[in-house]
């Protein structure tokens, strides 16, 4: 219900209450004169009017057509004047008379008739006589007239409300677009996408100064399609363009066009553009355009349904017989691959802008934007947070800082510290901690060895990122987790890196087999992710010698009605080879994981002891274990660190109080020595690891080229992003570039 209808209902209710009060007043509280008989032929105490007059009990009379209003005999002159002004209210008695009765003559002859009465004379009351033909006294009808007027007003409003409802029922063809004349969003509110800004600034400049472009024969793009993963700021970009241009901004969702009535969508499209023409120049923004712009002919039987009519009308309005110069159509979707080709041609959506997840620099800028109204401690480093949030979208980063603010408020702190933000990262990635969950010692032991297996392999393999956190505290659906931190963002992933990542994913299952001589269901997610990576290596990325450089990712999702199943671009014989290659990759990686963990059993046992005692360890503790420190030494170090933290909390928050938990990694000299000592143990027996000299050389090379180190993007997400990219733009080679939107799950191993 809209605001006007609500106000109308309140007005009707108020008038109804007033009417009821007036009627009740007239019925019960309005003083009425006592009705008496006109004739004197009344016995007992109930005297008639004539009898009361002759007895001297009447002081004033008011005679009209059919009634006589009488005032009691002891009334003062002031009361008599008030009586004549409003006889119907002030009268004491009222008697009905025949208009033919000559009452005036009776009063004139009354004195002569009563002169012989013993004891004196009768006082004839004062009187006012209205001619019977003069009409009625309007003063006596004022309240009934008001009541009738109120009734008429109430009835009028009720009918108007019903008519408005009927009009609304018939106005389903009107657009539901919301018009905003003053958009407050600016480009300064959008961070992490400088190239996208430059593309959109051209539109702003054209709207402000079109002569500069028209002089060169250029035309403004009629439509701009913003494509990208959810949460990357597509809608925010559209608002920023409207705010910078200072033009009217129409916003509507694609699902607002189509309803159950036939022709509703097309009618709303026409009405939308009619409204836009009245406010030119303006911007029309259609969010989630894939709801109405899906490829035609995809319905069951390829019929002409309501959605297709809406799309046809939209195509005509964007570039048809009518010119819509001054109307810029902006749309957003994360499913550009399913849009109709006619919608994407030049003249409609001339420009497609891909809004990807931000890189390291972009994430840092976005964090600064979303932290404007939040008090932060001195220890908060946006550079460190940007490195740790690889794959996070703008919405994820905003949610991260919001979670951190909630955690700080929960702890009754006045500022947000680094520890709050780190916990917010874990909440966004894996969910909140479930410390209250009852976990048996058996499950805890399996989880500890499982996560230790991931952490050890991730630490030892060159292409895996540094281990940031290992925990056996349940989060979300995971019984434990291992988080890694990428050094930077990159779009290319090598085969060796993929093999190392699969090996790390299978490290949990390998640790279970080594220690408990059995396997559990906790590795289901690891196996699923590893299998997806291996499958894409063989079928999409050409990383199998048996298959070669062939793209076999023909398992396409199809529209219902076009096909009823999936299609395969390879034969059954080739399918068997593919299955064997996938299995070979997984088996080799699993065997490799078993070998690594068996050679580092002591480190794994010590890590499990620490996890049993403290539940969670970080980079610094992991490095200490690989330096040969015992579990007792690491536990003592954690206790000391926790004591320092508590001291800082009592004395006031300082940078050092939090930075103890975010030490990125140990010094390179120590790290090289640690890696060299551990890989020396395995060099002669396992070809997986290189000799100490080679390791030292690689560590030095890594120190020199730290900025070029590959990221730890989760490949299953990268793979999905790659497939989406190649399906929408077939010109890009498969497996080369992957979306950073998939990196936020990197290093997370769910149980």
XYZ file of C-alpha atoms in Angstrom:
751
model
C 0.000 0.000 0.000
C 1.367 3.402 -1.015
C 1.565 6.440 1.206
C -1.382 8.285 -0.329
C -3.745 5.349 0.106
C -2.664 5.005 3.736
C -3.305 8.697 4.427
C -6.730 8.442 2.773
C -7.714 5.553 4.997
C -6.702 7.485 8.106
C -8.796 10.473 6.963
C -11.846 8.260 6.403
C -11.383 6.735 9.838
C -11.123 10.156 11.491
C -14.248 11.479 9.771
C -16.168 8.367 10.715
C -15.237 8.837 14.362
C -16.338 12.496 14.250
C -19.663 11.518 12.660
C -20.317 8.916 15.315
C -19.564 11.421 18.078
C -21.979 13.984 16.563
C -24.767 11.438 16.216
C -24.297 10.210 19.772
C -24.424 13.802 20.985
C -27.704 14.463 19.227
C -29.168 11.220 20.450
C -28.154 11.312 24.113
C -26.561 14.591 25.195
C -28.460 17.303 23.349
C -31.041 18.869 25.688
C -34.552 18.604 24.306
C -37.670 20.407 25.552
C -40.385 18.361 27.230
C -43.226 17.620 24.859
C -46.608 18.568 26.327
C -50.150 18.678 24.976
C -51.500 21.811 23.405
C -55.016 21.317 24.791
C -55.902 22.088 28.403
C -57.956 18.909 28.624
C -55.266 17.142 30.575
C -55.900 15.751 33.988
C -53.463 15.371 36.857
C -49.981 16.878 37.010
C -49.381 16.553 33.308
C -50.619 19.999 32.370
C -51.093 21.103 28.778
C -49.682 24.251 27.186
C -52.908 26.279 27.509
C -53.296 25.284 31.122
C -49.694 26.288 31.937
C -50.089 29.653 30.195
C -53.273 30.433 32.070
C -51.631 29.371 35.305
C -48.802 31.852 34.721
C -46.068 29.172 34.383
C -44.848 30.353 30.989
C -42.699 33.464 30.552
C -42.005 33.374 26.795
C -43.286 31.664 23.654
C -41.929 31.031 20.209
C -44.537 30.033 17.670
C -43.682 28.548 14.284
C -45.583 26.570 11.699
C -46.540 23.506 13.651
C -44.888 23.925 17.037
C -44.953 26.192 20.044
C -41.785 26.449 22.112
C -42.352 27.629 25.679
C -40.008 28.857 28.401
C -40.622 28.346 32.102
C -42.343 31.149 33.993
C -39.533 32.300 36.303
C -37.030 32.994 33.492
C -34.973 36.180 33.497
C -34.816 38.634 30.647
C -31.344 37.303 29.673
C -32.700 33.767 29.510
C -35.626 34.972 27.404
C -33.262 36.597 24.868
C -31.190 33.405 24.675
C -34.434 31.492 24.222
C -35.467 33.580 21.221
C -32.001 33.122 19.645
C -32.166 29.325 19.879
C -35.659 28.230 20.882
C -35.176 24.582 19.933
C -32.386 24.199 22.490
C -33.361 26.637 25.242
C -37.125 25.860 25.397
C -38.554 24.176 28.452
C -41.657 22.790 26.739
C -42.785 22.168 23.201
C -46.316 21.550 21.982
C -47.599 20.538 18.580
C -50.308 22.763 17.079
C -52.375 22.823 13.937
C -51.210 25.469 11.490
C -54.822 26.453 11.194
C -55.027 27.302 14.918
C -55.179 31.050 15.538
C -52.867 30.901 18.563
C -51.892 34.546 18.233
C -55.566 35.636 18.618
C -55.867 33.436 21.667
C -52.946 35.167 23.313
C -54.336 38.612 22.481
C -57.700 37.763 24.002
C -56.258 35.956 26.998
C -56.058 39.047 29.236
C -59.709 39.991 28.600
C -60.823 36.463 29.317
C -58.939 36.319 32.620
C -59.871 39.754 34.069
C -62.666 38.241 36.144
C -60.461 35.646 37.740
C -60.503 36.079 41.454
C -57.192 37.008 43.005
C -55.794 39.218 40.255
C -54.867 39.105 36.579
C -52.907 36.661 34.474
C -49.610 37.792 32.970
C -49.548 37.059 29.260
C -46.128 35.665 28.277
C -43.928 37.360 25.714
C -44.103 35.739 22.345
C -42.630 35.699 18.872
C -44.881 34.522 16.095
C -43.597 33.267 12.744
C -45.911 33.167 9.786
C -46.827 29.520 8.987
C -45.876 30.155 5.406
C -42.429 31.620 6.220
C -40.688 28.195 6.322
C -38.644 26.511 8.991
C -35.989 27.896 11.350
C -32.576 27.056 9.920
C -30.884 27.530 13.259
C -32.643 24.429 14.526
C -31.284 22.382 11.620
C -27.613 23.399 11.802
C -26.409 20.244 13.521
C -28.399 17.832 11.326
C -27.037 19.650 8.272
C -23.473 19.275 9.526
C -24.071 15.600 10.151
C -25.339 15.132 6.607
C -22.302 16.976 5.233
C -19.947 14.720 7.168
C -21.778 11.659 5.895
C -21.478 12.897 2.345
C -17.720 13.499 2.779
C -17.170 10.020 4.179
C -19.121 8.408 1.350
C -17.192 10.456 -1.215
C -13.826 9.411 0.210
C -14.853 5.761 0.343
C -15.924 5.802 -3.290
C -12.718 7.592 -4.244
C -10.650 4.962 -2.465
C -12.450 2.201 -4.296
C -11.991 3.978 -7.594
C -8.279 4.422 -6.875
C -7.968 0.721 -6.109
C -9.671 -0.123 -9.362
C -7.330 2.194 -11.252
C -4.312 0.571 -9.595
C -5.568 -2.823 -10.605
C -5.752 -1.638 -14.191
C -2.386 0.209 -14.076
C -0.272 -2.937 -14.140
C 1.293 -1.635 -17.346
C 2.952 1.266 -15.534
C 6.663 0.987 -14.889
C 7.988 0.212 -11.437
C 11.200 2.119 -12.023
C 12.322 4.380 -9.182
C 13.400 7.885 -10.125
C 16.235 9.530 -8.211
C 16.937 13.104 -9.181
C 19.883 13.659 -6.856
C 22.216 10.689 -6.623
C 24.845 11.274 -3.941
C 27.305 8.549 -5.040
C 30.511 9.720 -6.716
C 33.517 8.057 -8.294
C 35.442 8.697 -5.092
C 33.125 6.199 -3.410
C 34.216 3.505 -5.872
C 37.701 2.073 -5.447
C 39.728 -0.756 -6.873
C 38.650 -0.417 -10.505
C 40.475 2.465 -12.130
C 40.229 1.174 -15.712
C 36.479 0.676 -15.357
C 36.201 4.218 -14.047
C 37.959 5.602 -17.109
C 35.519 3.810 -19.405
C 32.564 5.278 -17.558
C 34.036 8.768 -17.229
C 33.607 9.164 -20.992
C 29.862 8.839 -20.568
C 29.910 11.426 -17.791
C 31.879 13.847 -19.974
C 29.476 13.342 -22.869
C 26.470 14.092 -20.665
C 28.156 17.232 -19.337
C 29.688 18.481 -22.602
C 28.307 16.644 -25.659
C 29.563 19.297 -28.117
C 33.158 18.119 -27.748
C 32.230 14.662 -28.997
C 29.660 15.745 -31.581
C 32.225 18.022 -33.225
C 34.286 14.929 -34.025
C 31.315 12.947 -35.239
C 31.294 10.676 -32.202
C 28.130 9.408 -30.620
C 27.626 8.426 -27.067
C 27.191 4.695 -26.372
C 23.516 3.894 -26.189
C 24.029 1.132 -23.689
C 26.670 0.003 -21.212
C 26.624 -3.554 -19.890
C 28.449 -4.157 -16.617
C 29.511 -7.788 -16.302
C 31.220 -9.373 -13.347
C 30.931 -11.591 -10.301
C 28.470 -10.653 -7.545
C 29.608 -7.982 -5.130
C 32.156 -6.282 -7.393
C 30.307 -2.944 -7.477
C 28.333 -2.983 -10.735
C 25.314 -1.213 -9.255
C 27.595 1.215 -7.442
C 29.257 2.128 -10.733
C 25.884 2.966 -12.287
C 24.975 5.206 -9.351
C 28.356 6.909 -9.554
C 27.830 7.713 -13.233
C 24.443 9.264 -12.455
C 25.861 11.176 -9.492
C 28.810 12.551 -11.435
C 26.609 13.481 -14.394
C 23.942 15.061 -12.162
C 21.146 13.662 -14.310
C 17.952 11.783 -13.383
C 18.546 8.136 -12.541
C 15.912 5.462 -13.233
C 16.568 2.133 -11.514
C 14.621 -1.077 -12.009
C 15.223 -4.796 -11.688
C 14.842 -7.152 -14.613
C 12.288 -9.195 -12.689
C 10.027 -6.111 -12.273
C 8.951 -6.217 -15.909
C 7.235 -9.572 -16.199
C 4.147 -10.590 -14.241
C 1.241 -12.959 -14.722
C -0.727 -10.715 -17.089
C 0.023 -11.042 -20.770
C 1.598 -7.917 -22.212
C 2.577 -6.465 -18.840
C 6.300 -6.582 -19.514
C 6.117 -4.909 -22.916
C 3.789 -2.226 -21.557
C 6.157 -1.478 -18.691
C 9.100 -1.198 -21.059
C 7.178 1.349 -23.167
C 6.153 3.297 -20.095
C 9.724 3.265 -18.769
C 11.084 4.835 -21.923
C 8.200 7.311 -22.051
C 9.104 8.479 -18.564
C 12.781 8.616 -19.517
C 12.026 10.801 -22.569
C 10.351 13.333 -20.286
C 13.519 13.578 -18.180
C 16.231 13.575 -20.882
C 19.147 13.432 -20.526
C 18.950 10.604 -18.045
C 20.276 7.174 -17.158
C 18.136 4.041 -17.038
C 19.692 1.248 -15.002
C 18.359 -2.320 -15.283
C 19.802 -4.577 -12.613
C 20.022 -8.325 -13.247
C 19.029 -7.921 -16.875
C 19.453 -11.653 -17.439
C 15.986 -12.102 -15.882
C 14.420 -10.540 -18.978
C 17.237 -10.656 -21.554
C 17.773 -14.412 -21.686
C 18.359 -15.840 -25.144
C 15.127 -16.274 -27.109
C 13.889 -19.663 -28.172
C 15.144 -21.312 -25.022
C 11.745 -22.113 -23.573
C 10.097 -25.500 -23.807
C 9.258 -25.887 -27.477
C 10.787 -22.478 -28.233
C 7.430 -20.774 -27.857
C 6.587 -17.094 -27.859
C 6.227 -16.493 -24.163
C 5.703 -13.329 -22.159
C 9.404 -12.899 -21.394
C 10.265 -12.900 -25.082
C 7.653 -10.233 -25.770
C 9.259 -8.090 -23.098
C 12.704 -8.617 -24.597
C 11.436 -7.778 -28.094
C 9.972 -4.513 -26.839
C 13.225 -3.700 -25.051
C 15.196 -4.309 -28.251
C 12.911 -1.995 -30.207
C 13.070 0.760 -27.607
C 16.871 0.623 -27.381
C 17.469 0.762 -31.106
C 14.353 0.815 -33.220
C 12.391 3.299 -35.287
C 12.279 5.893 -32.544
C 15.331 7.851 -31.508
C 16.140 7.919 -27.834
C 19.073 10.286 -27.858
C 19.893 11.436 -24.368
C 18.815 8.157 -22.757
C 21.700 5.950 -21.699
C 20.838 2.380 -20.778
C 23.040 0.767 -18.165
C 22.588 -2.841 -17.138
C 24.310 -5.279 -14.816
C 24.559 -9.045 -14.863
C 26.865 -11.826 -13.817
C 25.570 -14.169 -16.538
C 26.428 -12.437 -19.777
C 26.805 -15.782 -21.553
C 23.042 -16.417 -21.516
C 21.979 -13.027 -22.887
C 20.409 -12.777 -26.308
C 22.923 -11.841 -29.050
C 20.576 -9.156 -30.376
C 20.834 -7.406 -27.028
C 24.622 -7.308 -27.152
C 25.099 -5.930 -30.648
C 26.422 -2.411 -31.286
C 23.612 0.109 -31.172
C 22.115 -1.430 -28.092
C 24.780 -2.373 -25.621
C 27.703 -0.799 -27.390
C 30.114 -1.226 -24.553
C 30.664 -4.154 -22.220
C 32.736 -3.490 -19.140
C 33.970 -6.465 -17.135
C 34.133 -5.584 -13.448
C 36.410 -8.197 -11.911
C 37.348 -8.716 -8.295
C 40.021 -6.231 -7.203
C 43.737 -6.940 -7.087
C 46.030 -6.258 -4.125
C 46.159 -2.515 -4.771
C 42.421 -2.358 -5.386
C 41.632 -4.244 -2.192
C 43.766 -1.829 -0.210
C 41.882 1.139 -1.662
C 38.516 -0.498 -1.025
C 39.447 -1.184 2.596
C 40.333 2.487 3.012
C 36.969 3.542 1.564
C 34.934 1.251 3.826
C 36.949 2.238 6.910
C 36.154 5.949 6.660
C 33.613 5.929 9.471
C 35.296 3.273 11.597
C 37.840 3.993 14.368
C 40.902 1.833 13.729
C 43.861 1.101 15.972
C 47.391 1.990 14.918
C 48.255 -1.651 14.333
C 45.811 -2.065 11.457
C 47.733 -2.456 8.206
C 45.734 -2.312 4.988
C 48.668 -3.672 3.005
C 48.796 -6.859 5.071
C 45.014 -7.213 4.934
C 45.023 -6.744 1.164
C 47.506 -9.619 0.805
C 45.479 -11.850 3.074
C 42.149 -11.250 1.298
C 42.991 -12.526 -2.166
C 39.822 -13.118 -4.178
C 37.618 -10.951 -1.963
C 35.129 -8.735 -3.765
C 34.192 -5.239 -2.655
C 31.115 -6.578 -0.874
C 33.259 -9.173 0.902
C 35.670 -6.499 2.109
C 32.829 -4.314 3.357
C 31.371 -7.287 5.185
C 34.814 -8.074 6.598
C 35.186 -4.648 8.211
C 31.608 -4.776 9.444
C 32.250 -8.130 11.135
C 35.397 -6.687 12.680
C 33.419 -3.725 14.038
C 30.842 -6.082 15.537
C 33.582 -8.135 17.187
C 35.166 -4.987 18.632
C 31.808 -3.833 20.001
C 31.226 -7.281 21.480
C 34.546 -6.952 23.344
C 33.608 -3.435 24.558
C 36.467 -1.792 22.699
C 36.435 1.761 21.412
C 38.570 0.996 18.360
C 38.912 -1.892 15.905
C 42.205 -3.739 16.291
C 43.986 -6.002 13.865
C 42.923 -9.091 15.750
C 39.265 -8.233 15.124
C 39.865 -7.955 11.389
C 41.805 -11.218 11.262
C 38.958 -12.989 13.006
C 36.573 -11.318 10.558
C 38.531 -12.814 7.656
C 38.146 -16.270 9.139
C 34.432 -15.697 9.680
C 33.905 -14.602 6.091
C 35.889 -17.540 4.683
C 34.969 -20.417 6.976
C 32.181 -19.152 9.222
C 32.101 -18.433 12.960
C 33.911 -20.549 15.475
C 31.848 -23.260 17.163
C 33.746 -23.683 20.420
C 30.665 -24.996 22.172
C 30.421 -28.008 19.867
C 31.215 -31.217 21.758
C 34.071 -32.961 19.949
C 35.275 -36.384 21.039
C 38.987 -37.057 21.494
C 38.885 -39.448 18.571
C 37.447 -36.847 16.191
C 39.798 -34.226 17.551
C 42.795 -36.495 16.917
C 41.730 -37.260 13.359
C 41.094 -33.566 12.647
C 44.460 -32.557 14.109
C 46.395 -35.030 11.959
C 44.282 -34.131 8.931
C 45.043 -30.415 9.198
C 48.669 -31.075 10.121
C 48.994 -33.064 6.894
C 47.738 -30.070 4.888
C 50.000 -27.637 6.731
C 53.202 -29.690 6.423
C 52.814 -30.281 2.697
C 51.834 -26.653 2.134
C 54.944 -25.550 4.007
C 57.359 -27.861 2.209
C 56.211 -27.579 -1.397
C 57.751 -24.677 -3.252
C 54.646 -23.706 -5.230
C 52.306 -23.600 -2.231
C 51.748 -20.386 -0.323
C 52.831 -19.793 3.243
C 50.645 -21.336 5.913
C 48.881 -18.587 7.825
C 46.750 -20.497 10.314
C 46.007 -24.074 11.305
C 43.043 -24.747 13.577
C 41.000 -27.696 14.796
C 38.183 -25.468 16.050
C 35.043 -26.188 14.014
C 33.886 -23.393 11.723
C 30.737 -23.655 9.671
C 30.609 -27.106 8.130
C 34.330 -27.704 8.642
C 35.727 -29.639 11.579
C 39.027 -27.791 11.105
C 40.812 -25.681 8.544
C 44.192 -24.670 7.163
C 44.560 -21.165 5.735
C 47.370 -20.034 3.468
C 48.346 -16.516 2.510
C 49.296 -15.589 -1.065
C 52.079 -13.100 -1.635
C 50.438 -11.480 -4.634
C 47.773 -11.912 -7.280
C 48.503 -13.474 -10.611
C 46.353 -14.843 -13.374
C 48.491 -17.718 -14.609
C 48.883 -21.030 -12.877
C 51.539 -23.515 -13.946
C 51.198 -27.275 -14.062
C 53.678 -27.719 -11.237
C 51.656 -25.379 -9.053
C 48.476 -27.317 -9.788
C 50.212 -30.592 -8.910
C 51.449 -29.080 -5.630
C 47.984 -27.827 -4.796
C 46.418 -31.232 -5.444
C 49.108 -32.809 -3.288
C 48.322 -30.396 -0.465
C 44.591 -31.118 -0.756
C 45.233 -34.846 -0.456
C 47.612 -34.340 2.464
C 44.801 -34.664 4.989
C 43.681 -38.041 3.683
C 47.336 -39.217 3.536
C 47.904 -38.202 7.180
C 44.854 -40.191 8.263
C 46.088 -43.310 6.492
C 49.583 -43.009 8.009
C 48.533 -42.430 11.614
C 45.212 -44.157 12.201
C 45.674 -46.761 9.438
C 42.201 -45.921 8.250
C 40.424 -43.197 6.309
C 37.451 -41.019 7.217
C 34.766 -38.980 5.502
C 36.490 -35.730 6.467
C 38.410 -35.581 3.184
C 35.317 -35.531 0.939
C 35.649 -31.843 0.116
C 39.388 -32.211 -0.515
C 38.819 -35.092 -2.912
C 36.098 -33.182 -4.750
C 38.279 -30.126 -5.261
C 41.310 -32.150 -6.265
C 39.266 -34.166 -8.765
C 37.879 -31.009 -10.363
C 41.354 -29.602 -10.801
C 42.673 -32.834 -12.283
C 39.721 -33.072 -14.668
C 40.246 -29.546 -15.952
C 43.966 -30.147 -16.322
C 43.163 -32.997 -18.701
C 40.076 -31.740 -20.544
C 40.473 -27.941 -20.629
C 44.033 -26.879 -19.950
C 45.930 -29.406 -22.136
C 48.201 -30.570 -19.296
C 48.086 -34.270 -20.079
C 50.670 -35.885 -22.390
C 48.246 -38.642 -23.363
C 45.543 -36.178 -24.478
C 47.715 -33.330 -25.655
C 46.586 -29.795 -26.352
C 42.929 -30.592 -26.868
C 39.964 -28.784 -25.357
C 37.446 -31.410 -24.320
C 35.353 -29.408 -21.892
C 32.194 -30.077 -23.898
C 29.950 -30.783 -20.921
C 27.792 -27.765 -21.537
C 24.778 -26.619 -19.641
C 21.904 -26.307 -22.036
C 18.506 -24.705 -21.888
C 15.540 -26.903 -21.240
C 13.675 -27.305 -24.488
C 16.709 -26.998 -26.746
C 18.278 -30.225 -25.500
C 17.410 -32.527 -22.676
C 20.897 -33.498 -21.676
C 24.509 -32.587 -21.909
C 26.676 -33.051 -24.936
C 30.183 -34.491 -25.126
C 32.700 -33.468 -27.726
C 34.687 -36.714 -27.477
C 34.162 -40.413 -28.039
C 33.752 -43.101 -25.407
C 37.242 -44.429 -26.102
C 38.730 -40.996 -25.488
C 36.570 -40.693 -22.397
C 38.243 -43.793 -20.973
C 41.678 -42.270 -21.607
C 40.563 -39.089 -19.862
C 39.421 -41.026 -16.823
C 42.739 -42.876 -16.668
C 44.704 -39.629 -16.892
C 42.670 -38.018 -14.119
C 43.157 -41.056 -11.919
C 46.882 -41.116 -12.646
C 47.285 -37.469 -11.558
C 45.383 -38.065 -8.339
C 47.198 -41.302 -7.537
C 50.626 -39.757 -8.137
C 49.825 -36.752 -5.967
C 48.466 -38.956 -3.195
C 51.565 -41.150 -3.241
C 53.689 -38.026 -3.134
C 51.772 -36.747 -0.116
C 52.285 -40.073 1.691
C 56.034 -39.903 1.093
C 56.335 -36.345 2.354
C 54.401 -36.985 5.537
C 56.215 -40.211 6.345
C 59.554 -38.411 6.130
C 58.265 -35.595 8.350
C 56.358 -37.726 10.860
C 58.107 -36.141 13.851
C 57.081 -32.629 12.828
C 53.536 -33.810 12.244
C 53.339 -35.430 15.696
C 54.654 -32.284 17.389
C 52.175 -30.125 15.475
C 49.327 -32.375 16.579
C 50.431 -32.066 20.227
C 50.389 -28.284 19.962
C 46.989 -28.307 18.247
C 45.613 -30.599 20.943
C 46.769 -28.125 23.573
C 46.082 -24.760 21.927
C 43.561 -25.566 19.133
C 45.093 -22.966 16.769
C 48.615 -22.139 15.602
C 49.914 -19.460 13.247
C 52.822 -18.889 10.884
C 55.319 -18.264 13.642
C 54.510 -21.494 15.462
C 54.647 -23.491 12.226
C 58.088 -22.082 11.471
C 59.276 -22.991 14.975
C 58.185 -26.603 14.485
C 60.071 -26.803 11.212
C 63.127 -25.328 12.961
C 63.179 -28.395 15.166
C 61.506 -26.921 18.247
C 59.670 -29.382 20.452
C 55.952 -29.230 21.121
C 56.614 -28.102 24.696
C 58.735 -25.171 23.503
C 56.058 -24.042 21.077
C 53.338 -24.315 23.748
C 55.450 -22.242 26.128
C 55.966 -19.639 23.402
C 52.216 -19.431 22.791
C 51.547 -19.008 26.520
C 54.092 -16.193 26.715
C 52.618 -14.490 23.690
C 49.118 -14.743 25.130
C 50.301 -13.286 28.433
C 51.793 -10.298 26.604
C 48.564 -9.814 24.737
C 46.537 -9.794 27.956
C 48.948 -7.271 29.450
C 48.505 -5.005 26.486
C 44.753 -5.300 26.758
C 44.864 -4.126 30.362
C 47.292 -1.254 29.769
C 45.750 -0.086 26.524
C 46.025 -1.383 22.998
C 49.339 -0.946 21.238
C 50.593 -2.062 17.897
C 52.756 -4.790 19.362
C 49.818 -6.390 21.111
C 48.358 -7.563 17.843
C 51.286 -7.784 15.555
C 52.532 -10.835 17.418
C 49.823 -12.786 15.616
C 50.431 -11.421 12.150
C 54.157 -11.958 11.692
C 54.146 -12.865 8.017
C 57.039 -15.196 7.971
C 60.411 -15.871 9.549
C 63.587 -14.178 8.298
C 64.788 -15.424 4.969
C 68.093 -16.625 6.385
C 66.361 -18.815 8.947
C 63.826 -19.904 6.431
C 66.434 -20.986 3.932
C 68.284 -22.928 6.594
C 65.073 -24.618 7.734
C 63.992 -25.566 4.259
C 67.464 -26.772 3.398
C 67.734 -28.968 6.482
C 64.384 -30.597 5.929
C 64.782 -31.203 2.234
C 68.218 -32.706 2.846
C 66.564 -35.572 4.695
C 64.587 -36.534 1.644
C 66.770 -35.534 -1.293
C 68.436 -38.867 -2.012
C 65.318 -40.965 -1.673
C 62.606 -38.802 -3.165
C 62.890 -36.965 -6.438
C 60.129 -34.627 -5.309
C 62.565 -32.558 -3.266
C 65.797 -31.060 -4.416
C 69.222 -31.034 -2.808
C 70.092 -28.433 -0.159
C 72.206 -26.396 -2.565
C 69.368 -26.224 -5.055
C 66.951 -25.287 -2.294
C 69.189 -22.478 -1.109
C 69.456 -21.164 -4.633
C 65.691 -21.204 -5.022
C 65.174 -19.473 -1.688
C 67.572 -16.716 -2.724
C 65.806 -16.425 -6.039
C 62.500 -16.243 -4.231
C 63.826 -13.416 -2.039
C 64.885 -11.495 -5.131
C 61.625 -12.064 -6.968
C 59.178 -12.114 -4.106
C 56.720 -9.999 -6.006
C 56.556 -12.543 -8.788
C 55.610 -15.510 -6.640
C 52.402 -17.216 -7.795
C 49.329 -16.924 -5.592
C 47.550 -19.711 -3.816
C 44.285 -19.364 -5.608
C 42.000 -22.285 -5.151
C 42.101 -23.963 -8.510
C 38.634 -25.310 -8.460
C 37.344 -21.778 -8.336
C 39.909 -20.644 -10.845
C 38.815 -23.413 -13.109
C 35.198 -22.395 -12.910
C 36.144 -18.790 -13.540
C 38.246 -19.839 -16.513
C 35.411 -21.806 -18.028
C 33.080 -18.861 -17.631
C 35.610 -16.591 -19.256
C 36.222 -18.891 -22.180
C 32.546 -19.522 -22.734
C 31.734 -15.838 -22.891
C 34.828 -14.906 -24.884
C 36.051 -17.875 -26.856
C 39.039 -15.938 -28.122
C 40.963 -16.399 -24.864
C 43.004 -19.604 -24.502
C 41.662 -21.958 -21.914
C 43.522 -22.178 -18.666
C 45.596 -19.061 -19.039
C 43.713 -16.445 -17.080
C 41.587 -17.040 -14.079
C 39.354 -14.800 -12.033
C 40.617 -13.637 -8.671
C 37.123 -14.044 -7.287
C 37.948 -17.609 -6.531
C 40.970 -16.973 -4.422
C 39.320 -16.309 -1.078
C 38.885 -19.997 -0.484
C 42.509 -20.570 -1.287
C 44.272 -22.592 1.319
C 41.070 -23.530 3.109
C 40.614 -27.226 3.616
C 37.255 -28.123 5.010
C 36.582 -31.327 6.788
